[in-house]
CSV table of C-alpha atoms and ligand atoms in Angstrom, one decimal:
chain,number,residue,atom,x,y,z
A,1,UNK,CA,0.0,0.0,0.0
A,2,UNK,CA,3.0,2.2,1.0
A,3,UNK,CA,3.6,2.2,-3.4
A,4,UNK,CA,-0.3,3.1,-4.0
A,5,UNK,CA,0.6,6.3,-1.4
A,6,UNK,CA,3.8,7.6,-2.6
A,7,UNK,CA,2.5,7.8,-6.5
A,8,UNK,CA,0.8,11.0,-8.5
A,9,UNK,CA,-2.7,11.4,-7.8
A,10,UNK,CA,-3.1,13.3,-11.0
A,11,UNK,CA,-1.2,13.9,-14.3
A,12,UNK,CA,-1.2,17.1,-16.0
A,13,UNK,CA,-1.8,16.9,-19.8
A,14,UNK,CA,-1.9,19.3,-22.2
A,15,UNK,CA,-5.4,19.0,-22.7
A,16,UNK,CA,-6.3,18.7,-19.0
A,17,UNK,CA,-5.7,17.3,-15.6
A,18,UNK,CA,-6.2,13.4,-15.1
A,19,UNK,CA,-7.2,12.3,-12.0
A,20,UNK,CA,-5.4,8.7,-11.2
A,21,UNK,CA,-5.8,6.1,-11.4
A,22,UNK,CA,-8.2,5.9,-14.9
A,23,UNK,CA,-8.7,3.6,-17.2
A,24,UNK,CA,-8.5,4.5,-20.8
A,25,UNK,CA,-10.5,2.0,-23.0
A,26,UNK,CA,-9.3,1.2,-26.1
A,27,UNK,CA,-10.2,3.6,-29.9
A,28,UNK,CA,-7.7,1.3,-31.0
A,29,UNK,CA,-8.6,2.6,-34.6
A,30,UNK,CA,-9.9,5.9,-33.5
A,31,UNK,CA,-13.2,4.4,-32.8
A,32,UNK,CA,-14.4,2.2,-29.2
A,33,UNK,CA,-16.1,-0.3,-31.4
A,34,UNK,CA,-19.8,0.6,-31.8
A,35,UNK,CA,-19.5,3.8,-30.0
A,36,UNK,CA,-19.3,7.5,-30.9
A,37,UNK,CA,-16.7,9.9,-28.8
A,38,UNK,CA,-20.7,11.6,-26.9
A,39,UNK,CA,-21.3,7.6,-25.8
A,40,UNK,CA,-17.6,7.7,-24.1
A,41,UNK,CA,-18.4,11.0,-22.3
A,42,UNK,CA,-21.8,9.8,-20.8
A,43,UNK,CA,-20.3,7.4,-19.1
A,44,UNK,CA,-17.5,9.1,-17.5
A,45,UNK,CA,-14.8,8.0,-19.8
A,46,UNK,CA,-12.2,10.9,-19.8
A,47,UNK,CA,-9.4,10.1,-21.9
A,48,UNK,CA,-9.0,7.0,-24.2
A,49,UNK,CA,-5.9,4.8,-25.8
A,50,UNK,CA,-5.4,4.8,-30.1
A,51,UNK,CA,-3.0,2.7,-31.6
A,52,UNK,CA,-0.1,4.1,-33.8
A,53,UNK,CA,0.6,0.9,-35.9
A,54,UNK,CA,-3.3,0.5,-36.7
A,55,UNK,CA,-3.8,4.2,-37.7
A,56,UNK,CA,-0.7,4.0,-39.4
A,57,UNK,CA,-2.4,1.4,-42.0
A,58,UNK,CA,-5.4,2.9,-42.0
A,59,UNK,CA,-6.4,5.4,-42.7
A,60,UNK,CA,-2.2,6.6,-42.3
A,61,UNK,CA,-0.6,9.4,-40.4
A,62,UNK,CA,-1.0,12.4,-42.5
A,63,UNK,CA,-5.1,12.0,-43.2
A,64,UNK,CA,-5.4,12.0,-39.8
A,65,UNK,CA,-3.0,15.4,-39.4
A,66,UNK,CA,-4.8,16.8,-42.0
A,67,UNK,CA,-7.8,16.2,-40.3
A,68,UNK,CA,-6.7,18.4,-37.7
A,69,UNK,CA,-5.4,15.5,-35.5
A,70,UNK,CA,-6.9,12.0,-34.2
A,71,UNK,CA,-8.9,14.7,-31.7
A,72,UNK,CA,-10.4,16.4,-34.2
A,73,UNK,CA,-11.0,13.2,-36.4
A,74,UNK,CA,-12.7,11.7,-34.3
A,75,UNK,CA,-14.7,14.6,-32.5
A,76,UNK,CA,-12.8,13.6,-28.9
A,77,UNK,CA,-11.7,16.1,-26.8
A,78,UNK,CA,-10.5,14.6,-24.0
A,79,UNK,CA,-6.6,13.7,-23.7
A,80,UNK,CA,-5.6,10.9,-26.0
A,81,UNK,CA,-2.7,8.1,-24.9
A,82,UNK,CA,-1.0,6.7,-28.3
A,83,UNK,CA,0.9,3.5,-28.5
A,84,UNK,CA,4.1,3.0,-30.4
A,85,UNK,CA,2.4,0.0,-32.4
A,86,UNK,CA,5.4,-1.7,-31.2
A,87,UNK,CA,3.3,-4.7,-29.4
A,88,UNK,CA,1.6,-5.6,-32.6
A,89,UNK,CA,4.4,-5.2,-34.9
A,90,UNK,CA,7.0,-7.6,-32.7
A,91,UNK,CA,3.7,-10.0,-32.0
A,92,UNK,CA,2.9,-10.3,-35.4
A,93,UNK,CA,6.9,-11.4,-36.2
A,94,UNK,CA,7.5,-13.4,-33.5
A,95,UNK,CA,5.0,-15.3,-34.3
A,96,UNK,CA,5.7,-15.5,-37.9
A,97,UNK,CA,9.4,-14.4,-38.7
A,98,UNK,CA,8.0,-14.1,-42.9
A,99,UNK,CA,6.3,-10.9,-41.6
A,100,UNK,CA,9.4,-8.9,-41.2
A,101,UNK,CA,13.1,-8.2,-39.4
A,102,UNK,CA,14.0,-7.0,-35.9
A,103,UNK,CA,17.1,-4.8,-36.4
A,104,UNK,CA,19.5,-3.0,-33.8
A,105,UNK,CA,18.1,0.3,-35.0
A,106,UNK,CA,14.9,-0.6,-36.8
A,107,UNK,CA,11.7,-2.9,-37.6
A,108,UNK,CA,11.1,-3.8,-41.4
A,109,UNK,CA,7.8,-5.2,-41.8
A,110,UNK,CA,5.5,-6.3,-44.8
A,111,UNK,CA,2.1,-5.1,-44.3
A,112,UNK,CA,0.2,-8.2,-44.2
A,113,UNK,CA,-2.7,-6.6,-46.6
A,114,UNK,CA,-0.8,-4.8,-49.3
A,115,UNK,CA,2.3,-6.4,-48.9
A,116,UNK,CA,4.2,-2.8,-48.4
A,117,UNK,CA,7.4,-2.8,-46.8
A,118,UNK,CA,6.9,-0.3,-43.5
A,119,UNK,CA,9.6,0.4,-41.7
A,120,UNK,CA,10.0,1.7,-38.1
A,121,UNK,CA,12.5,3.3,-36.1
A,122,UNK,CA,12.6,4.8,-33.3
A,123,UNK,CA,12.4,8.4,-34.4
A,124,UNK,CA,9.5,7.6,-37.2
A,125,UNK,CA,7.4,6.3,-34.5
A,126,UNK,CA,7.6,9.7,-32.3
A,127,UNK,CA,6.9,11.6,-35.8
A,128,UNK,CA,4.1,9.4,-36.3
A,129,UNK,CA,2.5,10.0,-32.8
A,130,UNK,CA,3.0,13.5,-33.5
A,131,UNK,CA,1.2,13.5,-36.2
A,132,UNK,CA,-1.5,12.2,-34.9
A,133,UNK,CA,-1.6,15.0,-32.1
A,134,UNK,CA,-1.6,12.6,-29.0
A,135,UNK,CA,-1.1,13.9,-25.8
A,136,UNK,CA,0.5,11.2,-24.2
A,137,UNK,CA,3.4,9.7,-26.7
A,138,UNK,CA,5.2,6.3,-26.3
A,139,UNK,CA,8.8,5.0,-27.2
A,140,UNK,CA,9.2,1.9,-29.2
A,141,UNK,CA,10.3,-0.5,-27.1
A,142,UNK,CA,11.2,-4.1,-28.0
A,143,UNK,CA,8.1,-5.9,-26.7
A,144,UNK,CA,9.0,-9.9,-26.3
A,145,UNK,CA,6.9,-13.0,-24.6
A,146,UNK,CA,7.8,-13.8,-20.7
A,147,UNK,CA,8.9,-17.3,-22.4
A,148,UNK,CA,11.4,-15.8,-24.6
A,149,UNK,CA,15.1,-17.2,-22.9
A,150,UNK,CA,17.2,-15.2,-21.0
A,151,UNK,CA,19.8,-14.2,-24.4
A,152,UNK,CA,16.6,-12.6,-26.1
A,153,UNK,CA,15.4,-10.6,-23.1
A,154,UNK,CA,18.5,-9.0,-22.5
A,155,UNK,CA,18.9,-7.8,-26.2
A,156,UNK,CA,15.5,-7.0,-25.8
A,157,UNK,CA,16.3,-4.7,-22.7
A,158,UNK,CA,19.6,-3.3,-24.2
A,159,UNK,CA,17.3,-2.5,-27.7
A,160,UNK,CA,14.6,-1.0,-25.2
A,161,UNK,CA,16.8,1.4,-23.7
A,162,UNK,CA,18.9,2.7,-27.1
A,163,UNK,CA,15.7,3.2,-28.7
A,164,UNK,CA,14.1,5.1,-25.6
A,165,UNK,CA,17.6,7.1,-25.6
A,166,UNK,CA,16.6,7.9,-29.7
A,167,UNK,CA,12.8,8.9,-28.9
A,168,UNK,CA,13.7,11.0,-26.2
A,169,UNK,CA,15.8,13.1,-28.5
A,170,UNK,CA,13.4,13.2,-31.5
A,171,UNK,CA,10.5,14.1,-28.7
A,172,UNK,CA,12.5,17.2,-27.4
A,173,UNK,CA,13.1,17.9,-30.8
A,174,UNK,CA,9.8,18.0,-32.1
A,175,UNK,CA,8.3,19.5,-28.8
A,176,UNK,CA,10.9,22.2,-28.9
A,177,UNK,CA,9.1,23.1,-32.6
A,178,UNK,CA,5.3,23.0,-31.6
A,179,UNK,CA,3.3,26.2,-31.1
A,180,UNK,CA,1.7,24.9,-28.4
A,181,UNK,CA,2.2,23.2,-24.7
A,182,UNK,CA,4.7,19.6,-25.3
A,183,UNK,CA,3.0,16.5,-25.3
A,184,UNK,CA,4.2,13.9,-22.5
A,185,UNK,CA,6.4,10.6,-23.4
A,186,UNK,CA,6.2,7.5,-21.6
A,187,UNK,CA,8.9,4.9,-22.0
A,188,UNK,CA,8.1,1.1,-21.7
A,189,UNK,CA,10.2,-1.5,-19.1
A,190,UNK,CA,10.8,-4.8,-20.9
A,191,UNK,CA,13.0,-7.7,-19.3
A,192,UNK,CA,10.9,-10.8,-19.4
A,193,UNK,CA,10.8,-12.7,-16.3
A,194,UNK,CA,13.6,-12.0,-14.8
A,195,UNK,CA,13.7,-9.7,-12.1
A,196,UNK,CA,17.4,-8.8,-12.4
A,197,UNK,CA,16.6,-7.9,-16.2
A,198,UNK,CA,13.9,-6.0,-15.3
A,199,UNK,CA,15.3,-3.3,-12.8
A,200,UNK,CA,18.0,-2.8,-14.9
A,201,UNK,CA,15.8,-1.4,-17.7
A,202,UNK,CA,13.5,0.2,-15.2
A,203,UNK,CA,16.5,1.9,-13.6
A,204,UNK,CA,18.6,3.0,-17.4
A,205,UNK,CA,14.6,4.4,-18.7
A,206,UNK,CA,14.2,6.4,-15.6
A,207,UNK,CA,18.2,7.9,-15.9
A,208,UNK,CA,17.3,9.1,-19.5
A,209,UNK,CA,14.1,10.7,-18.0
A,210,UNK,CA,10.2,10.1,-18.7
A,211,UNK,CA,7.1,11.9,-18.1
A,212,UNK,CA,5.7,7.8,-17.1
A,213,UNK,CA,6.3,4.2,-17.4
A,214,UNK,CA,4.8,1.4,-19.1
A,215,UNK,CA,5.0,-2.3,-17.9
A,216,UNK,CA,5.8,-4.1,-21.1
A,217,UNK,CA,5.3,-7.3,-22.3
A,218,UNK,CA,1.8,-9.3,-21.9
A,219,UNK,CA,1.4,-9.0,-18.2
A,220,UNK,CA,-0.6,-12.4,-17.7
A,221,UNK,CA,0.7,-15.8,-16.5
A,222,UNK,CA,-0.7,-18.9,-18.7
A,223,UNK,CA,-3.1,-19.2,-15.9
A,224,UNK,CA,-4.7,-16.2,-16.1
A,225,UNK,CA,-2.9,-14.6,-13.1
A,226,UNK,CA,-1.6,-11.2,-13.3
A,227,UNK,CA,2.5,-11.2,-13.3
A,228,UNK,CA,2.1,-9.2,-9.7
A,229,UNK,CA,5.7,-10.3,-8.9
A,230,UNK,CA,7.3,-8.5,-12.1
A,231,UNK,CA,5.2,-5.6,-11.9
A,232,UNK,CA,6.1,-5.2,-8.1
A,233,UNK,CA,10.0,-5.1,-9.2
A,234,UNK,CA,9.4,-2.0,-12.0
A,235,UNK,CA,7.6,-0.3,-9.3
A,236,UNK,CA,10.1,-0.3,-6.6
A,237,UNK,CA,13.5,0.4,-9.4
A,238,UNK,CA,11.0,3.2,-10.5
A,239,UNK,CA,10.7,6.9,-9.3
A,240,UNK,CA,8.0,7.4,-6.5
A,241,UNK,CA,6.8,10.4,-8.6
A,242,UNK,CA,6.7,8.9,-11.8
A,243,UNK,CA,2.9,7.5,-13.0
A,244,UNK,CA,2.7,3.8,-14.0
A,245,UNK,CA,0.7,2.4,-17.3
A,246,UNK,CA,-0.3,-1.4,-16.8
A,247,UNK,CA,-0.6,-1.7,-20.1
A,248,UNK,CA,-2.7,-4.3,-21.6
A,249,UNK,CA,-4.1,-4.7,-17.7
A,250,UNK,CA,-7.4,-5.6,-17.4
A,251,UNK,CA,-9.8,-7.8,-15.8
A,252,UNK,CA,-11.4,-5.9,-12.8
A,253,UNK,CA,-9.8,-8.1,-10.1
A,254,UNK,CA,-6.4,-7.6,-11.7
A,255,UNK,CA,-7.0,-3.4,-12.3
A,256,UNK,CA,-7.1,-3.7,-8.5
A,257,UNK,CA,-4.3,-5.6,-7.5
A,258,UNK,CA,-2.1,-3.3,-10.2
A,259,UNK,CA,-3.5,-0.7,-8.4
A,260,UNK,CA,-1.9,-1.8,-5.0
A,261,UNK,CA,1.4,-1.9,-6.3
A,262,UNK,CA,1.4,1.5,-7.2
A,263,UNK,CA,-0.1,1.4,-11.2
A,264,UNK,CA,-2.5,4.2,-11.7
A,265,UNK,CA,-3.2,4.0,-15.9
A,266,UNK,CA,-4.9,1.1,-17.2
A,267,UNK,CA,-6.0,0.7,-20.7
A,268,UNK,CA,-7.8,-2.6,-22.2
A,269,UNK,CA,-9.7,-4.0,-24.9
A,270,UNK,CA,-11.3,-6.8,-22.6
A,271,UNK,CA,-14.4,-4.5,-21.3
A,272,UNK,CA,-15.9,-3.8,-24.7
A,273,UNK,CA,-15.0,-7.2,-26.3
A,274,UNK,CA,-16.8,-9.0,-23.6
A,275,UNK,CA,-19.3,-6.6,-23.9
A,276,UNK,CA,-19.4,-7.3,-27.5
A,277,UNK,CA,-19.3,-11.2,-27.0
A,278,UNK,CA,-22.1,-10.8,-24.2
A,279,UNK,CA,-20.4,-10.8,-21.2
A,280,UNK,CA,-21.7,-8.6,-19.6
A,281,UNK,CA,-20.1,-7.3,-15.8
A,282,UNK,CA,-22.0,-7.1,-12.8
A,283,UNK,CA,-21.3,-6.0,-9.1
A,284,UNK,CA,-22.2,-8.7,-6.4
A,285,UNK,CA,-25.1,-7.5,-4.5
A,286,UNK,CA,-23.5,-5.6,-0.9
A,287,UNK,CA,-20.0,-5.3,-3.2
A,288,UNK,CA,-21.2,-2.6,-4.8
A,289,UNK,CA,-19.7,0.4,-3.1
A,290,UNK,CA,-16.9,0.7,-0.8
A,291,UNK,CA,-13.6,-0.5,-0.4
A,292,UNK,CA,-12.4,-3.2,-3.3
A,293,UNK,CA,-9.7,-5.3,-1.7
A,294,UNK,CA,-7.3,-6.9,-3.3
A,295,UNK,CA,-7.5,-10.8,-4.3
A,296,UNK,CA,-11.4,-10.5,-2.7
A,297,UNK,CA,-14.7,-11.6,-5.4
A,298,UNK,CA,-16.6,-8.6,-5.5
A,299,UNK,CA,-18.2,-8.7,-9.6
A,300,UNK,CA,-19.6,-11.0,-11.7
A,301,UNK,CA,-20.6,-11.7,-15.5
A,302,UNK,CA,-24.3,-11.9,-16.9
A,303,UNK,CA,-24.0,-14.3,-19.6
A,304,UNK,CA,-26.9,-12.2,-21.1
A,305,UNK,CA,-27.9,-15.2,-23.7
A,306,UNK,CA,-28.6,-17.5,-20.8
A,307,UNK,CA,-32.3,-18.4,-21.0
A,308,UNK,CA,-32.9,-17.4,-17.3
A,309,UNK,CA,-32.9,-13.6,-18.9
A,310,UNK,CA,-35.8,-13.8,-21.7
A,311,UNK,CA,-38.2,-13.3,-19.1
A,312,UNK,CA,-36.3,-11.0,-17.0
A,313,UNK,CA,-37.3,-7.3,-16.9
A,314,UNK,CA,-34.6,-6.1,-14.1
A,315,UNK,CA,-31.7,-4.3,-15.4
A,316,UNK,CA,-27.9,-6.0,-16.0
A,317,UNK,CA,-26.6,-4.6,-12.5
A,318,UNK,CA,-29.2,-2.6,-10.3
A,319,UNK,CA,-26.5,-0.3,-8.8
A,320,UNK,CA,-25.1,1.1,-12.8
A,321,UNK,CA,-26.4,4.5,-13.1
A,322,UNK,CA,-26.0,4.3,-17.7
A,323,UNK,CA,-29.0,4.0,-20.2
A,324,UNK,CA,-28.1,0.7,-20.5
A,325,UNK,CA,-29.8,-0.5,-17.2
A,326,UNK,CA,-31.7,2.9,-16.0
A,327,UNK,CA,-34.1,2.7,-19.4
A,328,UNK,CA,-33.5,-0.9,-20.6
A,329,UNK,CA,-33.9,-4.8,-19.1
A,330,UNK,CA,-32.1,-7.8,-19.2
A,331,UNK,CA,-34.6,-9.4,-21.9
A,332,UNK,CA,-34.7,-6.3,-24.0
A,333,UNK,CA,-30.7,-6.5,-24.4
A,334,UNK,CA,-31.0,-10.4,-24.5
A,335,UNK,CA,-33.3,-10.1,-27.5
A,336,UNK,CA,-31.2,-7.3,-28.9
A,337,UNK,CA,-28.8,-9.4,-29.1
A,338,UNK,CA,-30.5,-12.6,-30.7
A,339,UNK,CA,-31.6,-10.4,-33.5
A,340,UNK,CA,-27.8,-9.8,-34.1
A,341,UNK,CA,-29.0,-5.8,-33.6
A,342,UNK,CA,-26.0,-3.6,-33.5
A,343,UNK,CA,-27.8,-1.5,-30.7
A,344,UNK,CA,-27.5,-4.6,-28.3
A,345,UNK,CA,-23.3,-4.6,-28.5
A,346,UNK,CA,-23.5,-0.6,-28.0
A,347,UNK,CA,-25.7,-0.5,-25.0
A,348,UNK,CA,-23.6,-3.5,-23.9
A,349,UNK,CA,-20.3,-1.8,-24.4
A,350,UNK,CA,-21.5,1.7,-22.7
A,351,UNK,CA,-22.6,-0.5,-19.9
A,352,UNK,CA,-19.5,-2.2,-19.3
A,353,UNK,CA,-17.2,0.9,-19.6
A,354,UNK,CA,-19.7,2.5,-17.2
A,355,UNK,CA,-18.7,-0.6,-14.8
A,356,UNK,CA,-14.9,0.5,-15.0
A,357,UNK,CA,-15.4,4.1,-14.8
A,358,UNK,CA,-17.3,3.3,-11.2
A,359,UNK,CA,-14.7,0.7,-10.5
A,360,UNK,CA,-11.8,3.5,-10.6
A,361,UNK,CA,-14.0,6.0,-8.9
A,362,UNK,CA,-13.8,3.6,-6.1
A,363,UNK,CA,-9.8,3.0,-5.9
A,364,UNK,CA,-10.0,7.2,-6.4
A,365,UNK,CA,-12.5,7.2,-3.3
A,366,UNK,CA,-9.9,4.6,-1.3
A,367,UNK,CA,-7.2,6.6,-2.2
A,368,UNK,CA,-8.5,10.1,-1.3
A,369,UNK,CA,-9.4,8.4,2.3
A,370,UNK,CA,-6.1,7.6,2.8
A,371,UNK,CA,-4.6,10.8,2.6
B,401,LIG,ZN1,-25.5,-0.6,-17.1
């Protein structure tokens, strides 16, 4: 808890002040899936994740600049968190090496549609985040699996920092040309499983100097269990002051044991895909204000399909305050949903986001109490 004390409660952006923790769903394509940027703001959602590599496809960089930025694009005018794309371009090679090279000093990769050679360095991925106009700017980093051996992680860690070293430099640059208030970067701690590994890069990212710091790498165990341990060592080799992004983190029960250790950004496609796939979240009844402690059951998921909900006329959760469950019942999303009507994945995906955004008012609640 002592980690959860000693970090930011807020993070200044240039287009406003974050409270933290928050949880930024993904507009992976400058879009959450089936909702518009008004749906994200009535239900509390105050800043929101794109992804470089994805908008760098489609529709590319400079139709988005010339659209005034991914803000104006997409009518958002909250802060926006960008990532380098780096996750999907090393995922997508490490799982098939035909899809391009890992270099010392840059990423070649064949665009799987086209067939276009793209490549990345460290400086094109800061230009193309600039470009975009995102407020909150990540390094490339060399993203590898916790399996990868030992050999691999370490080049992965001595790539990680060179290439932080490089975007730090072409940030400044850039920054140093804008008309208007900098941007912030955020560098990303790689090192695998091993714990030595892993506060050395922590410790070389933070002597360059970062506004924030990732935790990279998928951060769940084959199990399902959160990698608690590793994420425990980047916090301690970290600066007190300096905010942590769990990225990729999560399921509820995992956003609050991240939280413990001193994480404060969360971003994650999971709430609107399960809303998407019908999975719907719910707060146990008596869990659903309060205190949230750690490793303790306190939500569960409405399988809205089940036939137990055709004739049920309550709403998904009775404590969610969103149009989802104030206006609508279980059997009219249910049947929504059997007709394969879009509106059914919408209401289900406000709904879920609306449980998150009442999730992280409560670690903000917990956390104001303990001041
Ligand atoms: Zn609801």
């Amino acid at each position: 808890m002592q980690a959860e004390r000693s970090r930011p409660r807020a993070l200044e952006t240039r287009r406003g002040t974050l409270e933290l923790p928050i949880f930024l769903p993904d507009a992976t394509r400058a879009v959450v899936r089936t909702l518009d940027s008004s749906d994200l703001t009535s239900v509390g959602i105050e800043a929101l994740v794109v992804n470089s590599f994805h908008l760098l496809r489609t529709p590319g960089a400079r139709l988005v600049k010339a659209a005034g930025g991914v803000h104006r694009f997409m009518g958002w005018d909250g802060p926006v968190l960008s990532d380098s794309g780096g996750f999907q371009v090393f995922s997508l090679i490490r799982q098939n090496p035909a899809a391009g090279t890992i270099r010392a000093n840059e990423v070649i990769f064949k665009e799987p549609s086209t067939g276009e050679k793209v490549v990345l360095t460290p400086e094109k991925v800061i230009q193309l985040q600039f470009q975009l106009g995102s407020d909150i700017v990540m390094c490339l980093d060399d993203c590898t699996s916790a399996e990868d051996d030992l050999a691999e992680q370490e080049r992965a860690v001595e790539r990680t920092v060179r290439w932080a070293k490089r975007c730090r430099a072409e940030f400044d640059k850039l920054a140093r040309g804008l008309r208007g208030a900098s941007p912030l970067l955020f560098a990303v701690v790689q090192g695998g499983a091993s714990e030595t590994l892993r506060r050395q890069c922590a410790a070389d990212l933070a002597a360059i100097g970062f506004d924030g710091f990732g935790y990279g790498g998928w951060p769940i165990a084959p199990d399902g269990s959160l990698l608690a341990e590793l994420m425990g060592y980047i916090a301690d080799a970290l600066p007190a002051n300096a905010p942590l992004h769990a990225l990729g983190v999560g399921r509820p029960d995992h956003v609050v044991r991240a939280h413990a250790l001193g994480y404060t950004i969360f971003d994650c496609a999971l709430p609107t895909r399960d809303a998407r796939q019908q999975r719907l979240y719910s707060f146990l009844p008596g869990h659903e204000e309060g205190a949230l402690e750690v490793g303790s059951k306190f939500h569960d998921v409405v399988y809205i399909l089940d036939q137990k909900y055709a004739n049920d006329f309550g709403p998904i959760d009775p404590s969610c305050d969103a149009i989802c469950c104030t206006r609508y019942s279980r059997a009219y999303i249910r049947h929504l949903f059997k007709i394969k009507d879009v509106t059914a994945q919408r209401l289900a995906s406000l709904h879920n986001l609306r449980f998150y955004v009442r999730l992280i008012d409560r670690l903000r609640l917990i956390q104001r109490a303990s001041t």
